[in-house]
GROMACS .gro file of C-alpha atoms in nm:
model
  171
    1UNK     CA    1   8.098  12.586   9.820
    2UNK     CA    2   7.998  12.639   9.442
    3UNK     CA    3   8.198  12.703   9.137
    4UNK     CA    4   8.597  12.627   9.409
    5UNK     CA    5   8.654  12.284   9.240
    6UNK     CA    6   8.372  12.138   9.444
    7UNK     CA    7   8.141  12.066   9.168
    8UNK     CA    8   8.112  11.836   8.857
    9UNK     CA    9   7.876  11.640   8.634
   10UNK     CA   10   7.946  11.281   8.699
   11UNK     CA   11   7.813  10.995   8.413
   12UNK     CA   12   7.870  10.646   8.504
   13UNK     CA   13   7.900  10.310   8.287
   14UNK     CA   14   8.023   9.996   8.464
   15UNK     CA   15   8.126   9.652   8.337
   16UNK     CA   16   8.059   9.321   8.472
   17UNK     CA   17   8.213   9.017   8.366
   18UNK     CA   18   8.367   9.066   8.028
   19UNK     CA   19   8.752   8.926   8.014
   20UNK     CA   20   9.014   9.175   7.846
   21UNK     CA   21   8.969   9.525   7.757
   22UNK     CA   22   8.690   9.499   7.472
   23UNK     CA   23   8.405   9.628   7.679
   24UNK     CA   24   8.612   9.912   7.817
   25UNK     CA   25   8.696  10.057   7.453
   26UNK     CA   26   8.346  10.021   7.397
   27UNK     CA   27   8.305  10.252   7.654
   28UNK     CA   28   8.518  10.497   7.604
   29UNK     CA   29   8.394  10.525   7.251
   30UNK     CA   30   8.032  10.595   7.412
   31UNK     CA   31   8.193  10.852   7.565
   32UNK     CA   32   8.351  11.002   7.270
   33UNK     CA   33   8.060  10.967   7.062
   34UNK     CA   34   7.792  11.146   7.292
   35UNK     CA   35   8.046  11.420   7.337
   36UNK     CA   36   8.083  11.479   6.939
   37UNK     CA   37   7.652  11.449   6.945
   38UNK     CA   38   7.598  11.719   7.160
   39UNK     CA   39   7.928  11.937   7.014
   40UNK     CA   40   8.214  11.875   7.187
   41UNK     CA   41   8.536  11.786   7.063
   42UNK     CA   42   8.847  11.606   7.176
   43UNK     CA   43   9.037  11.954   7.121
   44UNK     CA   44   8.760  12.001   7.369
   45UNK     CA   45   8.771  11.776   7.641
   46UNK     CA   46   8.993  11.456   7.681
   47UNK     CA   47   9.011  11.123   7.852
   48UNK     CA   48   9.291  11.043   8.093
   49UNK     CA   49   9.350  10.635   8.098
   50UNK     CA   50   9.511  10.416   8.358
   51UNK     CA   51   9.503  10.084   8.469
   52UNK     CA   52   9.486   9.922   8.790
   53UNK     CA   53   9.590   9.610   8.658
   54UNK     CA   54   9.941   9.794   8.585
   55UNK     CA   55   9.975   9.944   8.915
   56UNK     CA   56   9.941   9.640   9.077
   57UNK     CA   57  10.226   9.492   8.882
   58UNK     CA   58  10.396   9.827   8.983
   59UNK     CA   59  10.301   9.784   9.355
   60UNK     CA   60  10.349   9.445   9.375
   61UNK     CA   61  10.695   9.468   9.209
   62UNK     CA   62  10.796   9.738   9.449
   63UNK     CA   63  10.728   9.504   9.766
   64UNK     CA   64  10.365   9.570   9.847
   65UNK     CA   65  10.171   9.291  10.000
   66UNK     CA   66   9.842   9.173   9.816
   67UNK     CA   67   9.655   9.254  10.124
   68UNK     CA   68   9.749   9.648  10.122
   69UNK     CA   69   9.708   9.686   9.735
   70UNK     CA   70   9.367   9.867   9.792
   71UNK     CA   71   9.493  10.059  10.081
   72UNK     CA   72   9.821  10.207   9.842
   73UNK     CA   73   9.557  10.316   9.560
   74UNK     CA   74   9.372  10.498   9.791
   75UNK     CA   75   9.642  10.687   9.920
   76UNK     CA   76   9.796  10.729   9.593
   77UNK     CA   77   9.494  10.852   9.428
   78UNK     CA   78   9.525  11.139   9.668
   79UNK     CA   79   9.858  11.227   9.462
   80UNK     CA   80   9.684  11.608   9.300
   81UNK     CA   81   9.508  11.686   9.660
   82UNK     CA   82   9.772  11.635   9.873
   83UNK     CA   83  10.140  11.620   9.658
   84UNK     CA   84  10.400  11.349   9.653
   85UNK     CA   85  10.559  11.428   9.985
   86UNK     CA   86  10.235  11.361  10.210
   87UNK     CA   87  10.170  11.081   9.952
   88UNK     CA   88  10.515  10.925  10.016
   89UNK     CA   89  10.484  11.008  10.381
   90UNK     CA   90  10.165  10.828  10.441
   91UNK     CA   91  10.271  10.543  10.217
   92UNK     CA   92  10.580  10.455  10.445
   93UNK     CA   93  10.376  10.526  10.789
   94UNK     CA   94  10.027  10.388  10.690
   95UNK     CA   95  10.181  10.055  10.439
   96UNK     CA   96  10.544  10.066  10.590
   97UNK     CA   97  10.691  10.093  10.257
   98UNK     CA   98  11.038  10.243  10.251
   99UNK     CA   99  11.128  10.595  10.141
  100UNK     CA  100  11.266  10.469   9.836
  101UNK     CA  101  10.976  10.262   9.689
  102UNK     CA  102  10.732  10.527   9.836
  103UNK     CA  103  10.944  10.792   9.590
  104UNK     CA  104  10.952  10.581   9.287
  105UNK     CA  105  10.573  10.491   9.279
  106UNK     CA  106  10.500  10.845   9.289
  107UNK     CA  107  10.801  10.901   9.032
  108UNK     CA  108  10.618  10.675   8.828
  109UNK     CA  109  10.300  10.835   8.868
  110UNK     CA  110  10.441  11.142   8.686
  111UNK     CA  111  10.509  10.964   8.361
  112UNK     CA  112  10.377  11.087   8.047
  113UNK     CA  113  10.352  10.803   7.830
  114UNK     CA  114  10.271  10.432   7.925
  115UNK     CA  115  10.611  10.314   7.802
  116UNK     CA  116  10.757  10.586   8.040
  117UNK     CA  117  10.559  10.463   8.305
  118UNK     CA  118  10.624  10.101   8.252
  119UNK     CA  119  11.022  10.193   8.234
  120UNK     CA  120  11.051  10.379   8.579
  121UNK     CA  121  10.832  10.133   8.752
  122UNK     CA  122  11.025   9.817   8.629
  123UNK     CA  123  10.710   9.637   8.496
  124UNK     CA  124  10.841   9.675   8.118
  125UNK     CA  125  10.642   9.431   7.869
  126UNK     CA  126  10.409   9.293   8.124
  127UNK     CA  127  10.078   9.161   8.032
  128UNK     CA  128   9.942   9.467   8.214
  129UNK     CA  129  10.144   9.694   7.996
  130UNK     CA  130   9.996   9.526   7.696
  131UNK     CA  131   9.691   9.539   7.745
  132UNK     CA  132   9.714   9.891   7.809
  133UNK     CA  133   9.878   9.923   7.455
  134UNK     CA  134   9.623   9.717   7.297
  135UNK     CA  135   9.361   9.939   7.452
  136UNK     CA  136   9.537  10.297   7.313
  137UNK     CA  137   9.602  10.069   6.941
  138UNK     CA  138   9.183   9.999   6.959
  139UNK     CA  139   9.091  10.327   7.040
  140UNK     CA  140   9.264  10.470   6.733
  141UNK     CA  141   9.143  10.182   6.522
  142UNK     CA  142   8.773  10.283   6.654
  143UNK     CA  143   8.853  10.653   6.550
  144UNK     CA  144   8.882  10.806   6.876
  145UNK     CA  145   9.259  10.784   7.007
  146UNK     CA  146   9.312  11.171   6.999
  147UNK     CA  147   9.066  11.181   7.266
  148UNK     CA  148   9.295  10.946   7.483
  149UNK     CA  149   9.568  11.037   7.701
  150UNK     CA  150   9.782  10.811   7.958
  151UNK     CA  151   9.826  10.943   8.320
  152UNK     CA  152   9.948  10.723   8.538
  153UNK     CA  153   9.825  10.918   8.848
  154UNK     CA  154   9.406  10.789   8.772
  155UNK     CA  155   9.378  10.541   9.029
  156UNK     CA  156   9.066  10.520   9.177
  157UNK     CA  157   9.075  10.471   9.603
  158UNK     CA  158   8.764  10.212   9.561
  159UNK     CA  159   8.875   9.827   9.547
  160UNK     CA  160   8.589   9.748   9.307
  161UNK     CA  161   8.790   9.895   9.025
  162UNK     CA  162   8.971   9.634   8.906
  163UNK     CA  163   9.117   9.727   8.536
  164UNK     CA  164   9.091  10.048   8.347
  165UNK     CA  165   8.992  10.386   8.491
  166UNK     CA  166   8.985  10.703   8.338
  167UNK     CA  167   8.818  11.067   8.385
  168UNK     CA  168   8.741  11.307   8.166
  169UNK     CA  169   8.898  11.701   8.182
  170UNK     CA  170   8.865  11.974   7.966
  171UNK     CA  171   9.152  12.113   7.763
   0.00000   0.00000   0.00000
């Protein structure tokens, strides 16, 4: 059905190879840059960042086996389509996690800020974490941090993203 939340202009830019999280600023500042050339501002349209490598601290902190990491993203990243309850639901009958760590990964998911997000999932000053940080201090070296927001609730369901995701929505 057109024009219901159904439809979307997708552009895609992967990244093969390249250790730490130089490539993916360079990316995002791609992005930002052919926005500004064809008009578009970042009181426009933003960028919402996460990182995979930080939810698997989370998840793996919280008790989930290695082997069900890619099955937890996918059912977290239905967190906006289906709310926390079914997400908590199907993470305790699908993963067997308990009600309580089921409830505070998608508590965590909520946070506003990374160092909110690092603080109610118990992963603190990890080396995911800091990446993360170095990747929100780069973008506003580059010029383009106002652009930037973190929301812990980008995931991703597919197990071929491996560090930072993010999506694009319009303010």
């Amino acid at each position: 059905q057109r024009g219901r939340k159904r439809e979307h202009y997708q552009w895609n830019m992967d990244i093969v190879g390249v250790p730490g999280i130089s490539a993916e600023v360079e990316l995002l500042s791609a992005i930002c840059t052919f926005f500004e050339k064809i008009g578009i501002t970042s009181k426009d349209v933003g960028l919402k960042i996460n990182s995979r490598k930080v939810l698997g601290a989370v998840t793996k902190k919280a008790g989930v086996p290695d082997d069900r990491f890619a099955e937890t993203c996918v059912i977290i990243d239905k967190l906006d389509k289906i709310g926390a309850e079914a997400v908590q639901k199907e993470l305790m009958d699908k993963v067997g996690l308990s009600q309580e760590v089921s409830t505070k990964l998608t508590d965590a998911t909520t946070a506003k800020t990374l160092e909110e997000f690092a603080t109610l999932a118990g992963v603190g000053e990890s080396d995911e974490v800091k990446e993360m940080r170095r990747l929100f201090e780069m973008a506003d070296d580059y010029g383009f941090g106002d652009w930037l927001i973190f929301d812990a609730s980008v995931v991703r369901g597919l197990a071929y993203y491996t560090g930072v995701v993010f999506e694009g929505f319009d303010r």
